[in-house]
Every structure is written in C-alpha cells, then in structure tokens.
Coordinates of C-alpha atoms in Angstrom, one line a residue:
M1 CA -25.1 75.8 -47.9
K2 CA -27.1 73.2 -49.8
F3 CA -23.9 72.0 -51.4
L4 CA -22.1 71.8 -48.1
G5 CA -24.9 69.8 -46.6
K6 CA -25.0 67.5 -49.5
L7 CA -21.2 67.0 -49.3
I8 CA -21.4 66.2 -45.6
V9 CA -24.2 63.7 -46.2
A10 CA -22.2 62.2 -49.0
L11 CA -19.1 61.8 -46.8
L12 CA -21.2 60.2 -44.0
V13 CA -22.7 57.8 -46.5
A14 CA -19.2 57.0 -47.8
V15 CA -17.9 56.4 -44.3
L16 CA -20.9 54.2 -43.5
V17 CA -20.5 52.3 -46.7
A18 CA -16.8 51.8 -46.0
I19 CA -17.5 50.7 -42.4
L20 CA -20.3 48.4 -43.7
G21 CA -17.9 47.1 -46.3
L22 CA -15.2 46.5 -43.8
Y23 CA -17.7 44.9 -41.5
I24 CA -18.8 42.5 -44.2
L25 CA -15.2 41.8 -45.3
L26 CA -14.1 41.0 -41.8
Q27 CA -16.7 38.3 -41.7
T28 CA -15.3 36.6 -44.7
R29 CA -12.3 34.2 -45.0
W30 CA -10.3 37.1 -46.5
G31 CA -11.0 39.2 -43.4
A32 CA -10.2 36.4 -41.0
G33 CA -6.9 35.8 -42.9
W34 CA -6.1 39.5 -42.7
I35 CA -6.7 39.7 -39.0
T36 CA -4.8 36.5 -38.1
D37 CA -1.8 37.6 -40.4
W38 CA -1.7 41.0 -38.6
V39 CA -1.8 39.4 -35.1
N40 CA 0.8 36.7 -36.0
A41 CA 3.1 39.3 -37.4
H42 CA 2.9 41.8 -34.5
S43 CA 2.8 39.5 -31.4
D44 CA 4.3 36.4 -29.9
Y45 CA 1.1 34.5 -30.5
H46 CA -0.2 32.4 -33.3
I47 CA -3.9 32.5 -34.1
T48 CA -6.1 31.2 -36.9
F49 CA -9.8 31.1 -37.5
D50 CA -11.9 30.5 -40.6
E51 CA -14.3 33.4 -40.2
M52 CA -15.8 35.9 -37.8
D53 CA -19.6 36.2 -37.3
H54 CA -21.5 39.1 -35.8
R55 CA -25.3 39.4 -35.8
F56 CA -27.3 42.5 -35.0
S57 CA -29.7 40.3 -32.9
S58 CA -26.8 39.9 -30.5
P59 CA -24.8 43.1 -31.1
S60 CA -22.4 42.6 -28.1
H61 CA -21.2 39.1 -29.2
V62 CA -18.5 38.2 -31.8
L63 CA -18.3 34.6 -32.9
L64 CA -15.0 33.1 -34.2
K65 CA -15.2 29.8 -36.0
N66 CA -12.6 27.0 -36.1
V67 CA -10.1 28.7 -33.9
T68 CA -6.5 27.7 -33.1
F69 CA -4.5 29.7 -30.5
G70 CA -1.1 29.4 -28.9
R71 CA 2.3 30.8 -28.5
N72 CA 4.7 30.8 -31.5
G73 CA 6.8 27.6 -31.6
Q74 CA 4.7 25.7 -29.0
P75 CA 1.7 23.4 -29.2
A76 CA -1.7 25.0 -29.5
T77 CA -3.3 26.1 -26.2
L78 CA -6.8 26.2 -27.6
V79 CA -8.5 24.5 -30.5
A80 CA -12.2 25.1 -30.7
Q81 CA -15.0 25.0 -33.3
S82 CA -16.2 28.3 -32.0
V83 CA -15.2 31.0 -29.6
D84 CA -18.0 33.4 -28.5
I85 CA -16.7 36.7 -27.2
G86 CA -19.1 38.9 -25.2
L87 CA -18.2 42.6 -25.5
S88 CA -19.2 45.6 -23.3
S89 CA -18.4 49.2 -22.9
R90 CA -15.4 48.2 -20.9
Q91 CA -13.5 47.6 -24.1
I92 CA -13.1 51.3 -24.5
T93 CA -10.7 51.5 -21.5
D94 CA -9.6 47.8 -21.3
P95 CA -9.8 46.2 -24.7
F96 CA -8.5 42.8 -23.6
H97 CA -11.0 42.4 -20.7
V98 CA -14.3 41.1 -22.1
D99 CA -17.6 40.3 -20.6
A100 CA -17.6 36.6 -21.4
I101 CA -15.7 34.0 -23.4
I102 CA -17.5 30.9 -24.4
L103 CA -15.5 28.0 -25.8
R104 CA -17.4 25.3 -27.7
E105 CA -16.5 21.8 -29.0
G106 CA -12.7 21.8 -28.8
T107 CA -9.7 21.2 -26.7
L108 CA -7.9 23.3 -24.1
N109 CA -4.3 22.2 -23.3
I110 CA -2.8 23.5 -20.1
S111 CA 0.8 22.6 -19.2
P112 CA 3.9 24.4 -17.7
D113 CA 4.9 25.3 -21.3
T114 CA 1.5 26.6 -22.3
A115 CA 1.4 30.2 -23.5
S116 CA 0.1 32.8 -21.0
I117 CA -3.3 34.1 -22.1
P118 CA -3.4 37.9 -22.9
F119 CA -7.2 38.0 -22.4
Q120 CA -9.4 38.3 -19.3
A121 CA -13.1 37.8 -18.9
D122 CA -15.8 38.2 -16.2
R123 CA -16.8 34.7 -17.2
L124 CA -15.1 31.8 -19.0
Q125 CA -17.5 29.2 -20.1
L126 CA -16.7 25.7 -21.6
S127 CA -19.3 23.9 -23.6
D128 CA -18.6 20.3 -24.6
M129 CA -14.8 20.9 -24.4
A130 CA -11.8 18.6 -23.8
F131 CA -9.3 19.6 -21.2
N132 CA -5.7 18.3 -20.9
S133 CA -2.8 19.1 -18.5
P134 CA 0.1 16.9 -19.5
N135 CA 3.6 17.1 -18.0
S136 CA 2.2 18.6 -14.8
A137 CA 1.9 17.4 -11.2
W138 CA -1.7 16.4 -12.0
N139 CA -1.7 14.4 -15.3
L140 CA -5.3 15.3 -16.1
S141 CA -7.4 14.6 -19.2
A142 CA -11.1 15.4 -19.4
Q143 CA -13.7 15.1 -22.1
R144 CA -17.2 16.6 -22.5
V145 CA -16.4 19.4 -20.1
N146 CA -19.1 22.0 -19.3
G147 CA -19.2 24.9 -16.9
G148 CA -16.9 27.8 -16.2
L149 CA -14.9 30.2 -14.1
T150 CA -16.1 33.5 -12.7
P151 CA -14.1 35.7 -13.2
W152 CA -11.3 34.4 -15.4
L153 CA -8.1 36.4 -14.8
P154 CA -5.2 34.2 -16.1
E155 CA -1.7 35.0 -14.9
A156 CA 1.7 33.7 -15.8
G157 CA 1.9 30.2 -14.3
R158 CA -1.7 30.4 -13.2
I159 CA -3.9 29.7 -16.2
L160 CA -7.1 29.7 -14.0
G161 CA -6.1 32.9 -12.2
S162 CA -5.7 33.8 -8.5
K163 CA -9.3 34.2 -7.5
A164 CA -12.2 32.5 -9.2
R165 CA -15.4 30.5 -8.6
I166 CA -15.3 27.1 -10.3
E167 CA -18.3 25.1 -11.5
L168 CA -17.4 22.3 -13.9
S169 CA -18.8 19.0 -15.0
A170 CA -17.1 16.3 -17.2
G171 CA -18.5 13.3 -19.0
S172 CA -15.2 11.5 -18.4
L173 CA -11.9 12.3 -16.7
T174 CA -8.5 10.6 -16.1
L175 CA -6.4 11.9 -13.2
N176 CA -2.9 10.3 -12.7
G177 CA -4.1 7.2 -14.5
I178 CA -7.3 6.8 -12.6
P179 CA -10.4 7.1 -14.8
A180 CA -13.7 8.6 -13.7
S181 CA -17.0 9.7 -15.3
N182 CA -19.9 12.0 -14.7
V183 CA -17.6 14.3 -12.7
L184 CA -18.9 17.4 -10.9
I185 CA -16.6 20.0 -9.3
Q186 CA -17.6 23.2 -7.5
G187 CA -15.3 25.4 -5.5
D188 CA -13.1 28.5 -5.3
I189 CA -9.6 29.5 -6.0
D190 CA -7.9 32.0 -3.6
N191 CA -4.3 32.5 -4.6
D192 CA -2.5 29.3 -3.8
Q193 CA -5.5 27.8 -1.9
V194 CA -8.2 25.8 -3.7
N195 CA -11.4 24.9 -2.0
F196 CA -13.6 22.2 -3.6
T197 CA -16.9 22.4 -1.8
T198 CA -18.4 19.7 -3.9
L199 CA -16.7 16.7 -5.5
G200 CA -18.6 14.0 -7.2
A201 CA -17.7 11.3 -9.8
D202 CA -18.3 7.8 -10.9
V203 CA -15.0 6.0 -10.3
A204 CA -14.2 2.3 -11.1
R205 CA -17.9 1.4 -11.5
G206 CA -18.6 3.0 -8.2
S207 CA -19.2 6.6 -6.9
L208 CA -17.1 9.2 -5.1
T209 CA -18.4 12.2 -3.2
G210 CA -16.8 14.6 -0.9
N211 CA -15.0 17.9 -0.4
A212 CA -11.4 19.0 -0.2
R213 CA -9.1 21.9 0.2
R214 CA -5.6 22.5 -1.1
N215 CA -3.4 24.7 1.2
A216 CA -0.8 27.2 0.1
D217 CA 2.0 24.8 0.9
G218 CA 0.6 22.1 -1.4
G219 CA -1.0 20.0 1.3
W220 CA -4.5 18.8 1.2
Q221 CA -7.3 18.6 3.7
V222 CA -10.2 16.3 3.0
D223 CA -13.1 16.9 5.4
N224 CA -15.4 14.2 4.0
L225 CA -14.8 11.5 1.4
R226 CA -17.2 8.7 0.6
L227 CA -16.4 5.8 -1.9
S228 CA -19.2 3.4 -2.7
D229 CA -19.2 0.2 -4.8
I230 CA -15.6 0.8 -6.1
R231 CA -14.3 -1.9 -8.5
L232 CA -10.7 -1.0 -9.1
Q233 CA -8.1 -3.2 -11.0
S234 CA -4.6 -1.7 -11.0
D235 CA -1.3 -2.8 -12.5
K236 CA 0.5 -1.2 -9.5
S237 CA 1.6 -2.7 -6.3
L238 CA -0.2 -1.6 -3.2
V239 CA 2.7 0.6 -2.1
D240 CA 2.9 2.2 -5.5
L241 CA -0.9 2.8 -5.6
L242 CA -0.7 4.7 -2.3
R243 CA 2.5 6.5 -3.2
P244 CA 0.7 9.7 -4.4
V245 CA -0.8 10.0 -0.9
T246 CA 2.6 9.8 0.8
S247 CA 4.3 12.0 -1.7
L248 CA 2.1 15.0 -0.9
P249 CA 3.5 17.6 1.5
S250 CA 0.6 16.7 3.8
L251 CA -2.8 15.1 3.6
K252 CA -5.3 15.5 6.4
L253 CA -8.4 13.3 6.4
G254 CA -11.3 14.2 8.5
R255 CA -13.5 11.3 7.6
V256 CA -13.2 8.7 4.8
D257 CA -16.0 6.1 4.3
V258 CA -15.5 3.1 2.0
T259 CA -18.5 0.9 1.3
D260 CA -18.5 -2.5 -0.6
A261 CA -15.2 -1.9 -2.4
R262 CA -13.3 -4.4 -4.4
L263 CA -9.6 -3.6 -5.2
Q264 CA -7.0 -5.7 -7.0
G265 CA -3.5 -5.4 -8.1
P266 CA -0.3 -7.5 -8.5
N267 CA 0.0 -9.8 -5.4
W268 CA -2.7 -8.0 -3.5
A269 CA -6.5 -7.8 -3.4
V270 CA -9.4 -6.9 -1.1
T271 CA -13.1 -7.7 -1.6
D272 CA -16.2 -6.4 0.0
L273 CA -14.3 -3.8 1.9
D274 CA -16.2 -1.6 4.4
M275 CA -14.0 1.0 6.1
T276 CA -14.2 4.2 8.2
L277 CA -11.1 6.3 8.8
R278 CA -11.3 9.5 10.9
D279 CA -8.9 12.2 11.9
I280 CA -5.5 11.3 10.5
T281 CA -2.8 13.4 8.8
F282 CA -0.1 11.9 6.5
S283 CA 3.1 14.0 6.2
N284 CA 6.8 13.2 5.6
N285 CA 6.2 9.5 5.2
D286 CA 4.6 9.4 8.6
W287 CA 1.2 9.9 10.2
Q288 CA -0.2 11.9 13.1
S289 CA -3.6 11.8 14.9
E290 CA -5.1 13.0 18.1
E291 CA -8.5 11.3 18.3
G292 CA -8.5 9.1 15.2
K293 CA -10.3 5.9 14.6
L294 CA -10.1 3.0 12.1
S295 CA -12.7 0.4 11.5
L296 CA -12.7 -2.1 8.7
N297 CA -14.0 -5.4 7.6
A298 CA -13.8 -7.4 4.4
S299 CA -14.6 -10.7 2.9
E300 CA -11.0 -11.4 1.7
F301 CA -7.7 -9.7 1.9
I302 CA -4.6 -11.0 0.0
Y303 CA -1.1 -9.6 0.3
G304 CA 1.7 -11.7 -1.1
S305 CA 1.4 -15.2 0.4
L306 CA -1.0 -14.0 3.1
H307 CA -4.7 -14.7 2.5
F308 CA -7.2 -13.7 5.1
F309 CA -11.0 -14.3 5.2
D310 CA -13.5 -12.1 7.0
P311 CA -10.8 -9.8 8.6
I312 CA -12.2 -7.3 11.2
A313 CA -10.1 -4.5 12.7
N314 CA -11.0 -1.7 15.1
A315 CA -8.3 0.7 16.3
N316 CA -8.0 4.1 18.0
L317 CA -5.3 6.5 16.8
S318 CA -3.6 9.0 19.0
G319 CA -0.3 10.9 19.5
K320 CA 1.0 8.0 21.5
G321 CA 0.3 5.4 18.8
V322 CA -2.4 2.9 17.9
E323 CA -4.7 1.0 20.3
I324 CA -5.9 -2.2 18.6
S325 CA -9.2 -3.0 20.3
Q326 CA -10.1 -5.8 17.9
L327 CA -8.3 -7.8 15.2
T328 CA -9.7 -11.1 14.1
S329 CA -9.6 -13.1 10.9
R330 CA -10.0 -16.5 9.4
W331 CA -6.7 -17.6 8.1
E332 CA -5.5 -20.8 6.5
G333 CA -8.6 -22.7 7.6
G334 CA -8.4 -21.5 11.1
M335 CA -8.9 -18.4 13.2
I336 CA -6.6 -15.7 14.7
R337 CA -7.6 -13.2 17.3
T338 CA -5.7 -10.5 19.1
R339 CA -5.7 -7.0 20.6
G340 CA -3.0 -4.7 21.8
E341 CA -1.2 -1.5 21.0
W342 CA 1.6 0.0 18.9
T343 CA 3.5 2.8 20.7
R344 CA 5.2 5.5 18.7
S345 CA 7.9 6.3 21.3
D346 CA 9.7 2.9 21.0
K347 CA 8.1 1.7 17.8
G348 CA 6.9 -1.3 19.8
L349 CA 3.9 -3.6 19.2
T350 CA 2.5 -5.2 22.3
L351 CA -0.2 -7.8 21.8
A352 CA -2.2 -8.5 25.0
D353 CA -3.9 -11.6 23.8
V354 CA -3.0 -13.8 20.7
A355 CA -5.2 -16.8 20.0
I356 CA -4.6 -19.1 17.1
A357 CA -6.9 -22.1 16.5
G358 CA -7.5 -24.6 13.7
L359 CA -4.8 -23.5 11.2
E360 CA -3.7 -25.7 8.4
Y361 CA -0.7 -23.7 7.4
T362 CA 2.2 -24.5 5.1
L363 CA 5.3 -22.3 5.8
P364 CA 6.6 -20.3 2.9
E365 CA 9.6 -21.8 1.2
D366 CA 11.7 -18.8 2.3
W367 CA 10.5 -18.6 5.8
K368 CA 14.0 -18.9 7.3
K369 CA 15.1 -16.0 5.1
Q370 CA 12.1 -14.0 6.3
W371 CA 12.9 -14.9 9.9
M372 CA 16.4 -13.3 9.5
T373 CA 15.2 -10.3 7.5
P374 CA 15.1 -7.1 9.7
L375 CA 11.6 -5.7 10.3
P376 CA 10.6 -2.3 8.9
E377 CA 11.8 0.8 10.7
W378 CA 8.4 1.5 12.2
L379 CA 8.5 -1.9 14.1
N380 CA 11.3 -2.2 16.5
R381 CA 9.8 -4.6 19.0
V382 CA 7.1 -7.3 19.2
T383 CA 5.8 -8.5 22.6
V384 CA 3.0 -11.0 23.2
T385 CA 1.8 -10.9 26.8
K386 CA -0.5 -13.9 26.4
F387 CA -0.5 -16.6 23.7
S388 CA -2.6 -19.6 23.1
A389 CA -2.8 -22.2 20.3
S390 CA -5.3 -25.0 19.7
R391 CA -5.6 -27.8 17.1
N392 CA -3.2 -26.3 14.5
L393 CA -1.5 -28.1 11.6
I394 CA 1.9 -26.7 10.7
I395 CA 3.8 -28.0 7.6
D396 CA 7.3 -27.2 6.2
I397 CA 8.0 -28.6 2.8
D398 CA 11.7 -27.7 2.8
P399 CA 13.3 -30.7 1.0
T400 CA 16.4 -30.6 3.2
F401 CA 14.5 -31.0 6.4
P402 CA 10.7 -31.1 6.1
F403 CA 8.4 -31.4 9.1
Q404 CA 4.8 -31.5 10.1
L405 CA 3.1 -30.9 13.4
T406 CA -0.5 -32.2 13.8
A407 CA -3.0 -30.9 16.4
L408 CA -0.5 -28.4 17.8
D409 CA -1.6 -26.7 21.1
G410 CA 0.3 -24.3 23.3
Y411 CA 0.4 -21.3 25.5
G412 CA 2.9 -18.6 26.4
N413 CA 3.4 -15.5 28.5
L414 CA 5.4 -12.3 28.1
L415 CA 7.0 -13.5 24.9
Q416 CA 9.2 -10.9 23.2
L417 CA 9.4 -12.1 19.6
A418 CA 11.3 -9.2 18.1
R419 CA 13.9 -6.9 19.4
N420 CA 15.9 -4.3 17.6
R421 CA 13.9 -5.2 14.4
Q422 CA 15.0 -8.8 14.6
W423 CA 12.8 -11.8 15.0
G424 CA 13.7 -14.3 17.8
I425 CA 12.6 -15.4 21.3
W426 CA 14.2 -12.8 23.4
S427 CA 12.3 -13.2 26.7
G428 CA 9.2 -15.0 28.2
N429 CA 8.2 -18.6 28.4
A430 CA 6.1 -21.0 26.2
T431 CA 4.9 -24.6 26.1
L432 CA 3.9 -26.3 22.9
N433 CA 2.6 -29.9 22.3
A434 CA 1.1 -31.8 19.4
A435 CA -0.7 -35.1 18.9
A436 CA 1.8 -36.2 16.3
A437 CA 4.7 -35.0 14.2
T438 CA 7.0 -35.9 11.5
F439 CA 10.6 -34.6 11.4
N440 CA 12.4 -35.4 8.1
R441 CA 10.5 -38.6 7.6
V442 CA 10.7 -39.7 11.2
D443 CA 7.3 -40.1 12.9
V444 CA 6.9 -39.3 16.6
R445 CA 3.9 -39.1 18.9
R446 CA 3.0 -36.5 21.5
P447 CA 5.9 -34.1 20.9
S448 CA 6.2 -31.3 23.5
I449 CA 8.5 -28.5 24.3
A450 CA 8.7 -26.1 27.3
L451 CA 11.1 -23.2 27.1
S452 CA 12.0 -19.9 28.7
A453 CA 14.1 -17.1 27.5
N454 CA 16.0 -14.0 28.8
S455 CA 18.5 -11.6 27.3
N456 CA 21.3 -14.2 27.6
N457 CA 19.9 -17.7 26.9
I458 CA 16.9 -19.7 25.6
T459 CA 16.5 -22.6 28.0
I460 CA 14.6 -25.7 26.8
S461 CA 13.6 -27.4 30.1
E462 CA 11.5 -30.1 28.4
L463 CA 11.7 -31.6 24.9
S464 CA 10.1 -35.0 24.5
A465 CA 8.3 -37.3 22.1
F466 CA 7.3 -40.9 21.8
A467 CA 9.2 -42.7 19.0
G468 CA 8.6 -46.4 18.2
K469 CA 7.9 -48.2 21.5
G470 CA 9.9 -45.8 23.6
M471 CA 10.4 -42.1 24.4
L472 CA 12.9 -39.4 23.6
E473 CA 13.6 -36.7 26.2
A474 CA 16.0 -33.8 26.0
T475 CA 17.0 -30.5 27.4
A476 CA 18.9 -27.7 25.7
S477 CA 20.2 -24.2 26.0
I478 CA 20.9 -21.6 23.2
T479 CA 22.8 -18.4 23.8
Q480 CA 21.3 -15.1 22.5
Q481 CA 24.6 -13.9 21.1
P482 CA 25.0 -13.9 17.3
E483 CA 27.0 -17.1 17.3
R484 CA 24.1 -18.9 19.0
Q485 CA 25.9 -21.6 20.9
I486 CA 23.7 -24.6 21.5
A487 CA 24.1 -27.4 24.1
L488 CA 21.8 -30.4 23.8
S489 CA 21.4 -33.4 26.1
L490 CA 19.1 -36.2 24.7
N491 CA 18.1 -39.5 26.3
G492 CA 16.2 -42.2 24.5
R493 CA 14.6 -45.3 26.1
A494 CA 13.5 -48.2 23.9
V495 CA 13.6 -46.1 20.8
P496 CA 14.6 -47.3 17.3
A497 CA 18.4 -47.4 17.0
N498 CA 18.2 -45.6 13.7
V499 CA 16.0 -42.7 15.0
L500 CA 18.8 -40.2 14.6
E501 CA 19.8 -41.1 11.0
N502 CA 17.4 -38.7 9.3
W503 CA 18.3 -35.9 11.8
G504 CA 21.9 -35.7 10.8
W505 CA 23.7 -38.6 12.6
P506 CA 25.2 -41.3 10.3
Q507 CA 23.9 -44.8 10.3
V508 CA 24.7 -46.8 13.4
P509 CA 25.9 -50.5 13.1
V510 CA 23.0 -51.8 15.2
Q511 CA 19.3 -52.5 14.7
G512 CA 16.2 -52.8 16.8
D513 CA 15.3 -50.8 19.9
A514 CA 17.9 -49.2 22.0
N515 CA 18.6 -46.9 25.0
M516 CA 20.7 -43.9 24.0
R517 CA 22.3 -40.8 25.3
L518 CA 23.5 -37.9 23.1
S519 CA 25.4 -34.9 24.3
A520 CA 26.1 -32.3 21.6
R521 CA 27.3 -28.7 21.2
G522 CA 27.2 -26.5 18.1
Q523 CA 26.4 -23.1 16.7
L524 CA 23.1 -22.0 15.1
S525 CA 24.5 -18.8 13.7
A526 CA 22.7 -17.4 10.6
D527 CA 25.8 -17.0 8.5
R528 CA 27.2 -20.6 8.6
P529 CA 25.8 -24.1 8.4
L530 CA 25.2 -26.0 11.6
K531 CA 26.8 -29.4 10.9
P532 CA 30.5 -28.3 10.7
T533 CA 30.2 -26.7 14.2
V534 CA 28.8 -29.8 15.9
N535 CA 30.8 -31.8 18.4
A536 CA 28.9 -34.7 20.1
T537 CA 29.0 -38.0 21.8
L538 CA 26.5 -40.8 21.3
T539 CA 26.2 -43.8 23.6
M540 CA 23.8 -46.6 22.7
T541 CA 22.8 -49.9 24.3
V542 CA 20.6 -52.3 22.4
A543 CA 18.3 -55.0 23.8
N544 CA 20.9 -57.8 23.7
G545 CA 23.3 -55.7 25.8
Q546 CA 25.5 -54.6 22.9
Q547 CA 26.8 -51.1 23.4
I548 CA 28.4 -48.7 21.0
Q549 CA 29.9 -45.2 21.4
Q550 CA 30.5 -42.7 18.6
T551 CA 32.0 -39.3 18.7
M552 CA 31.4 -36.5 16.2
Q553 CA 34.0 -33.8 15.7
A554 CA 33.2 -30.9 13.4
G555 CA 30.2 -32.8 12.1
V556 CA 32.2 -36.0 11.2
V557 CA 31.6 -39.2 13.3
S558 CA 34.5 -41.5 14.3
G559 CA 34.7 -44.6 16.5
A560 CA 33.5 -48.2 16.2
P561 CA 31.1 -50.4 18.2
A562 CA 32.6 -51.1 21.6
P563 CA 32.9 -54.8 22.7
S564 CA 29.9 -56.1 24.5
P565 CA 30.5 -55.7 28.3
T566 CA 30.3 -58.6 30.7
P567 CA 27.0 -58.3 32.5
E568 CA 27.4 -57.3 36.1
A569 CA 25.3 -58.5 39.0
P570 CA 22.5 -56.0 39.8
A571 CA 22.7 -54.0 42.9
A572 CA 21.0 -55.3 46.0
T573 CA 18.4 -52.6 45.8
E574 CA 17.5 -53.4 42.2
Q575 CA 15.2 -56.1 40.8
P576 CA 16.8 -58.3 38.1
Q577 CA 15.5 -57.7 34.5
A578 CA 15.5 -60.1 31.7
N579 CA 15.2 -57.3 29.2
P580 CA 16.0 -53.6 29.8
F581 CA 13.1 -52.5 27.6
Q582 CA 10.4 -54.5 29.4

C-alpha cells in the first residue's frame, strides 16, 4: 500500500510538473508560436502574438502581447500591443464567450470585407485604440479611442452585434472627410436601430452636442443638435456639402441651433451665422413639415455673384409650403425687404411686398442668359403683389449696348415675373423713372416708363426721356408668344438729329436739333438677333425746315433726304412760328 501511495503521489507530481512546464512554455515565444501555428493551420483565421502572460494575482485574465488577427488573405482586423482576455466558469460550456476583452494601444479595422469575429464577450473595452471603417457608408477614422460595448456579440455583417450599450470617447475623429476632436458617444444598438443618447465633439474649432436615432430603414431622427462657434472651410460646393443630407433615406430634424458659425467653400461663404430650424423632414430630395420654423441672421452671405450683408429671415413651414414673415438684407450698397409665401401645390412664390432702395448694382455679364434659363423645378411661378423702388443705380457693362440708370424709382402691382419656370413680365403693371440715364453712350434725363401686361401682350403706354433740348416719347407693345413681336411708335421734339445712331439706326445726313417720328416693328425672340427682323420708317424735320425720310427693311436702311418742301401758310387757327423748336 505504501508503494501504491508513493506511485500515485509521484504521478500527481509528474502531472503537475508537466502542467507547470506547459504553463511556463505557453508563456514563452515558443509557446506563442506553437499556439498561433496550430490556429492558423486549423482555421480560416490568421493570428500572431509574441507571448502570452498569466499571473496568479489575476488568475482569471490572460494577456496576449503584440497581437495581429484577421481572416486569411485579407487585411488584419486587429493589431494591438496587448489583448487582455477575462475568463470565467462559462468557458466550460461556451469556450468562445469570455467575460471581457480589453484591447490596448492598437488599431481596429472594420469594413465590409472584415473577417467575422468568432469570439463574444460580456464587455469589449478599448483603451487608447485607433478605429477605421474604410470602404463603408460611413468613412470613419478615429484615434485615441476609449470606452466599450456591453455586451459584445458580433455577427456576420454586424461587427458591433445586434444589441449593445455603447460608451466611447475619441481624441480625434474624421467622418466622411469632416474632422472632429474630443468626441463622446453614448447610446444603444437594437438590431437595425441605433440610438445615440449623447453626442458631443469639437468640430471645426467649435462644438457639437445633441442626440440622434438611426431607424431600421436607414433614416435618421435628430431630436436636438447644437453647433456653436463652427469655423468650417470646405473644398466642396454648397450643394455637394449638403448632399449627404439629401442622400439619406430620410432625415427628421426636431431642433437644430447654430450659433456664431463661419462656413466657407468655393463660391460661397457665410459669417456670424445664427440659425434655428425646427420640425422638418428631408426625404426623396424633398422636405415635409407640419409646424416647422426657420429663423436665421448673419453678417455676410455669399453665393456666386450674390453678396448679402446682415441678412435676416424668418419663415414658418407647413404642409402647404413656406410662409416668409420676414426677409431683409443689405445688398449692393442698398436694402431689400420682402415677405410672402411659397406654396407646394403649384410651386409658386408670392411676394406680398418687395421694397428695393439705394442699390448700386452692376448686372452680371451673363444676365441675359440667366433671364432665359428655366427656373429650378421647385419654382414654377413668381408673383409680386406690391413692388417699390427708390434711389437705385443700375449698370450694365455689356460692350454691345451698355446702359446706366441713376436714381431709379418705381412701383408695381400684381406683377407675375415668372410663369412655367420662365422669367418675364406675364401680368400686372409697373411704373419706373430715373433722374438720369445713359443708353449706349447717349445721355438722357428723366427717363420713365409705364407698362401693363396680360397673357397676350405687354403694353408700354408711356416711354419718355429728355434728350438734348427736347424730349422723346414713345409707346410700344410686345406679344407674349415666343416670337415676341414688337411694335414701337416714337416721337421726338427738338432732340439731336443723331440721337438714334447709337441705338441701331445708321447716321442721318443732317445735324442739329430735329423733330422726328419713328415707327418700327420687329421680333425680340430669344433664338435670333433683333436687327434683321426690324422694319421701320423714320421721318425727320430739322430747324431749317429740311425733311428726310428713311426706311429700314430687315435691318437695312434705304432712301435719301427728301427735297425741302415749300413752306405753307399756317392755318388760321395757328400762330405763325419763326422756329418750330422755340
């Protein structure tokens, strides 16, 4: 019996020695190499680590150093200086579900091609890690990430699992090209729904706070979002910058507050922007709202050739459209003010009151092209119920026919300025007058025009200006059909004989002041020049009684000065005149 007892003791000692030897060997580079070779040979995964460390002071933890893990033939999913695995009695029945996994000082790469993870943990913790998700819907890169998931149950296509609590912070983060720092995220994952109860970050030298939810259909709902002191410089156009918002299946904004923001990109910028936006949903390149509201003001807003100072806008959003309760701005040295509404049913903009004062505005070089360009699909009609202008300076630098209007005043009523997405004067009436003007190097004084329009014609009932010592007066009509037939009747009294030369009529063979009468017809169609369509007759009488008559056919003048007529005796009811211009 003593021998049997000694034998059993010797065997137990041998087993313990073997286990201890194996335990020690597994914590060496040889042991680490043996384990990784076995895993790599018997699985679809590739893993390497330098050594495994276990301490009796923490018997439930195994520490792997300098770990690389991923699927064979694909980039590594994990590279970390250490992986701390917390074990429990659960490993007896479920060896791949551990109590905790702690990743320290490394990089975690998540992408559609990333290997699915065969491990699970009650808690995944990151400590000073980097996180990347290239080639995904969210191009995300984060550094100095701390925090974790509870529990961590990764699935195929869902590296974070179906249900988990998230608490993460990052020293720096870049999402779809937008950098941020000091990021804090808290929330929950529930299958395809993600609820971020807390979002915070320093973005573009400012701060972002809020909360958001991602729905199962991929749409987002933001209950509150606040941006403060943002200073963003982008290489994208304003449309491209906002494209991620419009490309989402849906985006519902409960309340967005922007305070003291400065944003800049190619051909656009806004400074000192304060904005509040409430209750609006973007979906399918459109928006919806029931009781929304937009309020904004800024120091400057630049978009293309438009440059506004101190713009202020207040609008109410509803299912019917947009009610603009206030829209004011300083523009081109002057002030513009209006209010009105945009209706969704007919995509029409009705401005109840438009006031323009003190502008010093030079028209864009391509303003005629812009005038002919169809409006966007969301704007089918523009109507101004009341219009007023005061002390404006309008300049056109087109070298073919430059003009300038000084101290331009005016008013109008029920003006329809766009119809079927095309600019024009489709209905209403307007009166404009200026202190002085220059039309292609011809100076005139007190020019004025009065017009009315309907669906068939634009009727100019008054068109007048002082030229030289006399006055020009005209009436005209323009049809609303595409060929734009125009008929003009102009009378001049004691005006310079050459006043029409810079307006398209050839030089006349007389000088000095003259009385004249011009009748002309032509076409102002957009697809052909005006001059070849003009047929006209000009009759002119100069101070000495000489009279000429010229005829224009298809833009070409023929005819010669007519012989001077023999003066006739005045009628009995008329007083004799020594000079018709006196």
